[in-house]
Tab-separated table of C-alpha atoms in Angstrom:
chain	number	residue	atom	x	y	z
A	770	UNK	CA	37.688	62.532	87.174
A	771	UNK	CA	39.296	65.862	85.495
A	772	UNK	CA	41.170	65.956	82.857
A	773	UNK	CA	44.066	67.800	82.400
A	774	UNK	CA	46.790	68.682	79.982
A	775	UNK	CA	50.431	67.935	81.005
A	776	UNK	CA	53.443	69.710	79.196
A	777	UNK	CA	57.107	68.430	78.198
A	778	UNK	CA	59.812	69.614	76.271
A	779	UNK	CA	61.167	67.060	74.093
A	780	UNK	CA	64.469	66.666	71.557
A	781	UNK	CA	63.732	64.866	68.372
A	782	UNK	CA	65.683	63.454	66.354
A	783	UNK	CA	66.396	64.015	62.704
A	784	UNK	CA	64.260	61.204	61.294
A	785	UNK	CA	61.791	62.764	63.902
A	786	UNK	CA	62.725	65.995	63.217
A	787	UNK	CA	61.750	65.132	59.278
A	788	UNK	CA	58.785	63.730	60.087
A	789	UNK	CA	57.281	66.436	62.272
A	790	UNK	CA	58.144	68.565	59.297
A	791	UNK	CA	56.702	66.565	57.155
A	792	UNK	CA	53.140	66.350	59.438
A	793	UNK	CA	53.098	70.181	60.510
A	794	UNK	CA	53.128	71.292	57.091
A	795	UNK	CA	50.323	68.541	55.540
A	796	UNK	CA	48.446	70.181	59.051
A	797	UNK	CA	48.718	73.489	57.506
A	798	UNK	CA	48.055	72.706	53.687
A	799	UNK	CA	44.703	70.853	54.543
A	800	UNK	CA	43.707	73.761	57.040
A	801	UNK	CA	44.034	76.449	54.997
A	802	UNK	CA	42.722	74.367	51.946
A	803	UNK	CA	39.929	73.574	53.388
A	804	UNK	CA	39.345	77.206	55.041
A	805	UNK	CA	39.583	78.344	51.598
A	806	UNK	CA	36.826	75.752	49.968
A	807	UNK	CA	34.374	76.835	52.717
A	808	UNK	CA	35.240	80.622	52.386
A	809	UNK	CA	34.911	80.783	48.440
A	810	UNK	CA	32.033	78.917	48.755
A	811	UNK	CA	30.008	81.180	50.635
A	812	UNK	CA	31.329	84.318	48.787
A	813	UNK	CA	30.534	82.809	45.707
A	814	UNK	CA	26.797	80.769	46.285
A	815	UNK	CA	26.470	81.487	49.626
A	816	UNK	CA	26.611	77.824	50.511
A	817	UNK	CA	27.417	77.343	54.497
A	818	UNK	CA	30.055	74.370	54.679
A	819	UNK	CA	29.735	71.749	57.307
A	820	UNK	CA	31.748	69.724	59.036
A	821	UNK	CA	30.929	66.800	56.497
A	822	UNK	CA	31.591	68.342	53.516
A	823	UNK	CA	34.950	69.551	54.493
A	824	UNK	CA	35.651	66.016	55.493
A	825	UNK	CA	35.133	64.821	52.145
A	826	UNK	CA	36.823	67.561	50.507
A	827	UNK	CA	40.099	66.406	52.483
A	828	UNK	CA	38.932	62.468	50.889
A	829	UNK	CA	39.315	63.827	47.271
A	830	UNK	CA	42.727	66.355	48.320
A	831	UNK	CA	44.234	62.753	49.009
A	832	UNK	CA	43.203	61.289	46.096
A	833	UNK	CA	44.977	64.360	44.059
A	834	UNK	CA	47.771	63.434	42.455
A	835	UNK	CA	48.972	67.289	43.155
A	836	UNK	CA	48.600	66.656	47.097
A	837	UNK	CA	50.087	63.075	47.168
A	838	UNK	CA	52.610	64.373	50.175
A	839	UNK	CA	49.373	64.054	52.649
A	840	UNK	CA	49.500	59.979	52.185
A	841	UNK	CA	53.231	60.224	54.036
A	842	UNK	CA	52.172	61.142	57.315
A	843	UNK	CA	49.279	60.337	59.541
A	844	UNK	CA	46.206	60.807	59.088
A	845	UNK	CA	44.796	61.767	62.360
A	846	UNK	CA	46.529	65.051	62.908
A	847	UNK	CA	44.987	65.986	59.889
A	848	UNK	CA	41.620	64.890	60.522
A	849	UNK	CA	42.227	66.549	64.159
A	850	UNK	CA	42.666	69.759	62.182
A	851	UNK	CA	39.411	69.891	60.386
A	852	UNK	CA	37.972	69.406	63.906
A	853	UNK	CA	39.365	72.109	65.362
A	854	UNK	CA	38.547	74.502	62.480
A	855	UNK	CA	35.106	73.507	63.144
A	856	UNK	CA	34.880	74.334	66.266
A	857	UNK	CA	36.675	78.077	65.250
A	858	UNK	CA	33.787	78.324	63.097
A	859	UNK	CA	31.274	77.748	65.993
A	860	UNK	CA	32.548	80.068	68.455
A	861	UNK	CA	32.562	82.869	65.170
A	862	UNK	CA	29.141	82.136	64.344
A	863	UNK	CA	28.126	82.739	68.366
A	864	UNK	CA	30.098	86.180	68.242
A	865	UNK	CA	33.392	84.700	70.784
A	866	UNK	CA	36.176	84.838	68.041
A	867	UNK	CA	36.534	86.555	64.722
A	868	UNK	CA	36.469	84.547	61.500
A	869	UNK	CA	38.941	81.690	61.457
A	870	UNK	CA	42.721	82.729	59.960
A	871	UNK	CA	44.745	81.188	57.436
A	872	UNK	CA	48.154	79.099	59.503
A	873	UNK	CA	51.564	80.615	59.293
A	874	UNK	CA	55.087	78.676	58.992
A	875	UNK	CA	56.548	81.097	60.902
A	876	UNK	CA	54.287	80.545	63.767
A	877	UNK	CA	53.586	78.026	65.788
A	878	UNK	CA	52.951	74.448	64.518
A	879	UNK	CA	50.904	71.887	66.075
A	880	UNK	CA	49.709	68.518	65.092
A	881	UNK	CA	47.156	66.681	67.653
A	882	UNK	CA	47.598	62.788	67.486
A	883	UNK	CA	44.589	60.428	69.177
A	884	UNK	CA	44.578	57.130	70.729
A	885	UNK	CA	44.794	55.868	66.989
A	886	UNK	CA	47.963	57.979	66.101
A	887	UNK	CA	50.441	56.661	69.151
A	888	UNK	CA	51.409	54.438	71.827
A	889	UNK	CA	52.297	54.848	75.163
A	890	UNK	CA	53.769	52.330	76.944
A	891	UNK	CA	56.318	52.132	79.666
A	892	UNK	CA	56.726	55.403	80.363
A	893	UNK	CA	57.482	55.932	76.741
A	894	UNK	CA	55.620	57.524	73.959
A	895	UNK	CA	55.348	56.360	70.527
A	896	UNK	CA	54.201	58.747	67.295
A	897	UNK	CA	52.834	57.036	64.533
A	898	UNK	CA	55.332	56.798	61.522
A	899	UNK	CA	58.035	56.758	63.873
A	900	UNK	CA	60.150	53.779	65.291
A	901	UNK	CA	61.508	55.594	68.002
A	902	UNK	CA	60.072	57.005	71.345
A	903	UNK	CA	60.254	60.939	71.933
A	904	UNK	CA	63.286	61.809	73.580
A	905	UNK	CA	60.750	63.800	76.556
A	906	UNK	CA	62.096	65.431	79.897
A	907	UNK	CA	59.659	64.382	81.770
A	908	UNK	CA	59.355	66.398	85.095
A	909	UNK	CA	56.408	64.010	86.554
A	910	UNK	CA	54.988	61.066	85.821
A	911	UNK	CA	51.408	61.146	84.148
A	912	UNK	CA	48.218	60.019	85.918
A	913	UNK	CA	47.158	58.012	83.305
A	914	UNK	CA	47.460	56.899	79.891
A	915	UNK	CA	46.605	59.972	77.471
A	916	UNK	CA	43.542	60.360	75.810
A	917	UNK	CA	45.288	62.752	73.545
A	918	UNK	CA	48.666	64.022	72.394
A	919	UNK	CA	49.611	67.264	70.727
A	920	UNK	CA	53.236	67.625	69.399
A	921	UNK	CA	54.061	71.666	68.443
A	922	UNK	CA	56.993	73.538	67.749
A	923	UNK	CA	57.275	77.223	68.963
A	924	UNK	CA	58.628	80.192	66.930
A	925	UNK	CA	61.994	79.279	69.131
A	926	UNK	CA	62.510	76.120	67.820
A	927	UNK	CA	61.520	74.214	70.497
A	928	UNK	CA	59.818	71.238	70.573
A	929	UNK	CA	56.783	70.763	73.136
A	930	UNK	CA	54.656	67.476	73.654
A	931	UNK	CA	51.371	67.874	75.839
A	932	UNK	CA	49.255	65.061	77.280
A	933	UNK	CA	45.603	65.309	78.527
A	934	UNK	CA	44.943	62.987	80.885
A	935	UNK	CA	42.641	62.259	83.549
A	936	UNK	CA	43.686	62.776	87.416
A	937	UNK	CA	41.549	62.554	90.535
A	938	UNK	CA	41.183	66.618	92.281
A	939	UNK	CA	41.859	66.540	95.863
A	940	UNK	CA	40.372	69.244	97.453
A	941	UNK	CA	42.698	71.255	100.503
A	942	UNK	CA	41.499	71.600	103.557
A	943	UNK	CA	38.989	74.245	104.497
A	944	UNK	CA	40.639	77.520	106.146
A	945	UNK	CA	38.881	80.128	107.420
A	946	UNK	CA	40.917	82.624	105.690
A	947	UNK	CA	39.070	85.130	103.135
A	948	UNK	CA	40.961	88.095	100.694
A	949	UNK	CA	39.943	90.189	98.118
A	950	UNK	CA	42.729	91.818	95.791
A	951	UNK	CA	42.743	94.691	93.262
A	952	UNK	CA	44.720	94.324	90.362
A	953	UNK	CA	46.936	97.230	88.708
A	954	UNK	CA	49.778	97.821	87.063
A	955	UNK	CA	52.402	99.396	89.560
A	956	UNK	CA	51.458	95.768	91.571
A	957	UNK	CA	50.164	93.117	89.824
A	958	UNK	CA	47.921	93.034	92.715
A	959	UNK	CA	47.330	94.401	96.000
A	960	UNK	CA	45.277	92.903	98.561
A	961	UNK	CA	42.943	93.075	100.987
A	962	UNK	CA	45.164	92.772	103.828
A	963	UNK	CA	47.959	95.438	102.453
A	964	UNK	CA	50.210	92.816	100.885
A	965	UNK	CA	51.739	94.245	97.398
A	966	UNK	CA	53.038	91.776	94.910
A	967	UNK	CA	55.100	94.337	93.075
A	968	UNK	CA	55.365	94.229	89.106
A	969	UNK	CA	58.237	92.456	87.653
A	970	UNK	CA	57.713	93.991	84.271
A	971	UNK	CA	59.096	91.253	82.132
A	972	UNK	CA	59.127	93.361	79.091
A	973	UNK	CA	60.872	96.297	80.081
A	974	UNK	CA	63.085	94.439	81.460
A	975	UNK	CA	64.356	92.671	78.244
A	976	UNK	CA	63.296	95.810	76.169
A	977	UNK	CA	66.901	96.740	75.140
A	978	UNK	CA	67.885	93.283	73.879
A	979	UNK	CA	64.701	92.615	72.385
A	980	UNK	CA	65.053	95.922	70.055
A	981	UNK	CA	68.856	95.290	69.280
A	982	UNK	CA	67.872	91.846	68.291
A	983	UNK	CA	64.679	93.400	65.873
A	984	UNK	CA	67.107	96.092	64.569
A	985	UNK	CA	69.572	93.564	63.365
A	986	UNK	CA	67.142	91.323	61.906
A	987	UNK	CA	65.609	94.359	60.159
A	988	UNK	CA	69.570	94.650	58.234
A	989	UNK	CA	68.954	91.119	57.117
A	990	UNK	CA	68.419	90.407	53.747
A	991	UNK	CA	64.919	88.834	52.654
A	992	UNK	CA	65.155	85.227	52.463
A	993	UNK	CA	68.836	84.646	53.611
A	994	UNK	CA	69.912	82.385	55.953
A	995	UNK	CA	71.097	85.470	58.298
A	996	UNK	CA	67.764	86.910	58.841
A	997	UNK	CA	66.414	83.462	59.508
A	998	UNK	CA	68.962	83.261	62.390
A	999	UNK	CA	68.218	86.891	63.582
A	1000	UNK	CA	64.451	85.804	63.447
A	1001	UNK	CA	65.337	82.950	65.731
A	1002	UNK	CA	66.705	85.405	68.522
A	1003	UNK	CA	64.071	87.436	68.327
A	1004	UNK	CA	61.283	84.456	68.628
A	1005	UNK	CA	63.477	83.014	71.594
A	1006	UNK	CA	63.844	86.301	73.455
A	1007	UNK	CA	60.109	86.586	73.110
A	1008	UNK	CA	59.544	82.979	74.380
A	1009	UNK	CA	61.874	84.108	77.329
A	1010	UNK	CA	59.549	87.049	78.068
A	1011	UNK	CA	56.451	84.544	77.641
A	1012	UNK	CA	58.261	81.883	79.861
A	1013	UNK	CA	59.166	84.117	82.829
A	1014	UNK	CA	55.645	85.744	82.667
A	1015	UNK	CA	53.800	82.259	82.965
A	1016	UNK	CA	55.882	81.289	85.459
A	1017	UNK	CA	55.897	84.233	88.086
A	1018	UNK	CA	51.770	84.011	87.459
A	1019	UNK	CA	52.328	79.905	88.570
A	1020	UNK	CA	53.527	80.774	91.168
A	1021	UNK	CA	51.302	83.893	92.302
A	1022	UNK	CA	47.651	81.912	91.540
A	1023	UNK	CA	48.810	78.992	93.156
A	1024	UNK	CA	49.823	80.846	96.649
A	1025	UNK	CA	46.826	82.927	96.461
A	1026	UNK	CA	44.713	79.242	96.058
A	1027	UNK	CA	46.543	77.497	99.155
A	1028	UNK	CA	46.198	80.764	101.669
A	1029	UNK	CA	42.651	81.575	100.983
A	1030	UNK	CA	39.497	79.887	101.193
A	1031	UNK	CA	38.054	82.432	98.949
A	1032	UNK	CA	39.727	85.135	96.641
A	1033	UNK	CA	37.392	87.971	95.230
A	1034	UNK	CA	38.383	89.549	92.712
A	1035	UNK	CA	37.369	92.123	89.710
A	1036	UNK	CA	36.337	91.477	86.299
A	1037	UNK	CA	37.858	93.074	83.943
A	1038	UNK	CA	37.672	93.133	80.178
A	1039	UNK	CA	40.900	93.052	79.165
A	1040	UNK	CA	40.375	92.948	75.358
A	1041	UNK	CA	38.851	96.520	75.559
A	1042	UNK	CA	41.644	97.927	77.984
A	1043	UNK	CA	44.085	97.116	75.607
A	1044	UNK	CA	42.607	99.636	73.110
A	1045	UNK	CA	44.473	102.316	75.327
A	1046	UNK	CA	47.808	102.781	73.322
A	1047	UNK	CA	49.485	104.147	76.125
A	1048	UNK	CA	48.759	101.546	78.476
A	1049	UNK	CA	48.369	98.564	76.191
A	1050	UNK	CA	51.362	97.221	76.446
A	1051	UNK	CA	51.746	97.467	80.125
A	1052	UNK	CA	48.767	95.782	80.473
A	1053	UNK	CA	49.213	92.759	77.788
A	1054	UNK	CA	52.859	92.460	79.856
A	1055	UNK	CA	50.622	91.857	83.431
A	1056	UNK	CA	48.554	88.987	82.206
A	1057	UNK	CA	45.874	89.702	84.248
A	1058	UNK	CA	43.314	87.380	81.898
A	1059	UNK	CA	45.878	84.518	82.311
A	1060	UNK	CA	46.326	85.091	86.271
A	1061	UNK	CA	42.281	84.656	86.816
A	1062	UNK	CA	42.362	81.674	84.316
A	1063	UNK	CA	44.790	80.178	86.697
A	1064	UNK	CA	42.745	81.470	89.652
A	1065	UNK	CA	39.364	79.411	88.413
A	1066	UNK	CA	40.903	76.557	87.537
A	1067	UNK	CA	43.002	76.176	90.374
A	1068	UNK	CA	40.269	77.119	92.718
A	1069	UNK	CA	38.185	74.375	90.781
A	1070	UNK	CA	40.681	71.296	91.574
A	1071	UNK	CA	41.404	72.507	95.897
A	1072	UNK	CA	37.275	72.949	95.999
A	1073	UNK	CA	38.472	76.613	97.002
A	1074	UNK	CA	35.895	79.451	95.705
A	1075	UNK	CA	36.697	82.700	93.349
A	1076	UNK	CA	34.610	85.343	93.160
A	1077	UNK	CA	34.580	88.169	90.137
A	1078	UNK	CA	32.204	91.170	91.143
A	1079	UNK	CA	30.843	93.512	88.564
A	1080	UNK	CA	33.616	95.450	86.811
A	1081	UNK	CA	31.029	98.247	86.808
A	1082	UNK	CA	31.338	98.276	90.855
A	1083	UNK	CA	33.217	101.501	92.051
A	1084	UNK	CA	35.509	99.858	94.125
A	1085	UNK	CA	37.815	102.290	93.608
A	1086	UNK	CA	35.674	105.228	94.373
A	1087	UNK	CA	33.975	103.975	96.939
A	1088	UNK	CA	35.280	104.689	100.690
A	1089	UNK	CA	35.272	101.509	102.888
A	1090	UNK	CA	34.789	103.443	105.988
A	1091	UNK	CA	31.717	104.903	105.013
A	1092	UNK	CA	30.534	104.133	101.410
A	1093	UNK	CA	30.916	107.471	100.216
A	1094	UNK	CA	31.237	107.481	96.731
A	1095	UNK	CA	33.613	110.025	94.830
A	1096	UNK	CA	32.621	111.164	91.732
A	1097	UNK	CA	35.781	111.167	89.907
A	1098	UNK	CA	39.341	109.242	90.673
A	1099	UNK	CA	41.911	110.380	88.584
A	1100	UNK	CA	44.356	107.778	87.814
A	1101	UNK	CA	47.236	109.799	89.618
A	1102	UNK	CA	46.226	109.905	92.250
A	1103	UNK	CA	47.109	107.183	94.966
A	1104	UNK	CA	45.892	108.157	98.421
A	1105	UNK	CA	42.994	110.156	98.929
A	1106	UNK	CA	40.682	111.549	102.056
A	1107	UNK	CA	37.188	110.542	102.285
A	1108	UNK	CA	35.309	113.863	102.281
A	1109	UNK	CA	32.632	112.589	104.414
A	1110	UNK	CA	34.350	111.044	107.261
A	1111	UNK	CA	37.995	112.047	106.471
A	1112	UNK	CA	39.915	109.048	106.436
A	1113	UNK	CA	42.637	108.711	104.720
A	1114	UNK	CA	42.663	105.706	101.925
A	1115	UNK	CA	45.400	104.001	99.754
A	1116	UNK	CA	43.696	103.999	96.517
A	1117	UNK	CA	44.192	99.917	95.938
A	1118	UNK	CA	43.932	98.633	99.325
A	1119	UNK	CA	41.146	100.480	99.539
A	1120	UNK	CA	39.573	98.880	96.262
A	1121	UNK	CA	40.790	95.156	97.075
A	1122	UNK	CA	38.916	95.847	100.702
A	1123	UNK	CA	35.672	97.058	98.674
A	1124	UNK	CA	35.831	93.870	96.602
A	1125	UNK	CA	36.453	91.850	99.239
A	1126	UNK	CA	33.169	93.367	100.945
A	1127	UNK	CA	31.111	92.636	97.993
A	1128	UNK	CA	32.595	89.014	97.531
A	1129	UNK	CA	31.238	88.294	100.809
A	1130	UNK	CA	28.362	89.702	100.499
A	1131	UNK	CA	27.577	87.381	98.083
A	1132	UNK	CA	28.765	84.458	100.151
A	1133	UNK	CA	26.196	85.705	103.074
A	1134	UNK	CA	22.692	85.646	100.518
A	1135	UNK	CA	24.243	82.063	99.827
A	1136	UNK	CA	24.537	82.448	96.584
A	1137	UNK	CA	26.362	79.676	93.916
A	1138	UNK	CA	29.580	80.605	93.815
A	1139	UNK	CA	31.410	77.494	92.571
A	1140	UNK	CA	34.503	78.392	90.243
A	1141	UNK	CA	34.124	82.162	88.642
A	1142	UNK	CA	30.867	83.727	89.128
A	1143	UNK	CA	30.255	87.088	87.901
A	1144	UNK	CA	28.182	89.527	90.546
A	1145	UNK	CA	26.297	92.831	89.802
A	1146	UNK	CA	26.306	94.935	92.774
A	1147	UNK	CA	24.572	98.408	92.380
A	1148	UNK	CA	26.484	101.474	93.299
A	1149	UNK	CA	24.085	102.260	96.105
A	1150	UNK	CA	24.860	99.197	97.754
């Protein structure tokens, strides 16, 4: 069994609305009260805060007469959120994340419920505190009962309700079909066998509305009920951008996954790419660290394989007639002829048919290559 989070939109309703209110902002207080109480307390006696201690320390802010608002809503959300800080504070402490971040109104809320803080029940969910059922689209039916719920609110307005569940993975069956694919910015990928997905360039392409909509809400006055509404456009344009993005990468991942046995790709490290102001936000707009998160997970439910070679490897250098390996590749330039046995390459088909090479490679030593496995391959090679 796998478990896996399903999405819905759902439409409160004002007692619901209220209460959601009510539970994302008692979310926030305690996180940020709590981050605070571990963060002076280090700075000041250099005292390390656990997991326990912040527990109690959300015990006595119920018991304040100050912070009586927390007794009004559930209490698992909140305990959920000391949990999750937690676990912020592990990945800092092992060098993944930077140091945990105070929670903003203006961003998005969340509030994670547990068997204990609903009920589901004929297709029908049920918050705690609340008499009614969420008013959800639901698009499919769920697998199973949920485990856990999480109800959040986007900077749009809009009110999303995800279930993790458990599901049974069937695996497709086995074709012999392999493909390796470079990924760039003029494509979003080119592969292997010449195919070119194009770039649909969400950004650009709602670039004028999105900076009429920031240049009006710039005119607003601070704290008026105008520039709230003018930050509302700009947070929905935004989730328009995000929501076309996600989708076109849906539906890219998941034809790559039922065509291809195996997909090699590149690994790239996309947090240190986007350091290049001039190609940062071209690059953020591609989502190429969300397309190979789709890729691995995908490939892991359909028992398909995905390969990511070294991003050291000079696939793009690197002739696949011969192995010759050019010194320097200049970004501009797009076709070049292999000096030692003048071919003629296209600069990403000729990198997506080097990666596909290596991928392989790997397959042939029989090497484990269940769900993403990273591969060094020497330049020599």
């Amino acid at each position: 069994m796998t478990k896996r989070a399903y999405k819905f939109r759902f439409y409160p309703t004002p007692e619901q609305v209220t209460l959601l209110t009510r539970t994302f902002g008692c979310v926030r207080f305690v996180y940020n009260a709590v981050l605070r109480y571990r963060t002076d307390a280090y700075k000041q006696h250099q005292v390390n805060i656990g997991y326990s201690a912040a527990n109690a320390k959300l015990t006595a802010l119920k018991k304040d007469p100050a912070a009586v608002f927390l007794n009004e809503v559930s209490c698992v959300p909140l305990q959920q959120s000391l949990r999750h800080q937690q676990t912020a504070f592990k990945h800092f402490f092992e060098g993944r994340t930077r140091y945990p971040s105070f929670k903003s109104k203006r961003h998005r809320q969340s509030a994670e419920f547990t068997r204990s803080g609903f009920k589901y029940r004929n297709g029908q969910l049920f918050l705690a505190k609340s008499k009614e059922p969420l008013n959800i689209r639901w698009s499919r039916e769920l697998p199973s009962v949920p485990s856990t719920v999480t109800v959040s609110k986007d900077a749009a307005g809009r009110y999303f309700v995800s279930c993790l569940c458990e599901f049974d993975t069937q695996a497709l069956p086995i074709i012999p079909k392999m493909i390796g694919i470079d990924l760039g910015l003029k494509d979003l990928f080119v592969t292997s066998d010449g195919h070119r997905t194009g770039n649909p360039r969400h950004t650009a392409k709602y670039a004028a509305k999105l900076a009429l909509a920031q240049r009006r809400l710039s005119k607003k006055r601070l704290g008026s009920a105008n520039r709230a509404k003018a930050r509302q456009k700009v947070a929905r344009l935004h989730a328009k951008i995000a929501d076309c993005r996600k989708d076109g990468l849906h539906k890219l991942s998941r034809r790559l996954i039922n065509e291809n046995q195996v997909i090699c790709i590149e690994s790239l490290q996309v947090k240190n790419m986007v350091r290049n102001r001039t190609l940062a936000k071209a690059i953020s707009d591609a989502g190429w660290g969300e397309f190979t998160r789709q890729l691995a997970y995908k490939a892991a439910w359909t028992d398909r394989q995905v390969i990511a070679i070294d991003q050291w490897y000079p696939s793009t250098k690197r002739c696949s007639c011969c192995g010759h390996v050019m010194e320097t590749m200049p970004l501009a330039t797009r076709v070049w002829t292999c000096p030692e046995c003048a071919t003629v390459l296209d600069r990403d088909v000729n990198a997506a048919v080097n990666i596909k090479a290596v991928g392989l490679t790997v397959l042939a030593l029989g090497e484990n290559v269940s769900g993403m496995e990273r591969v060094s391959m020497s330049c020599s090679r």
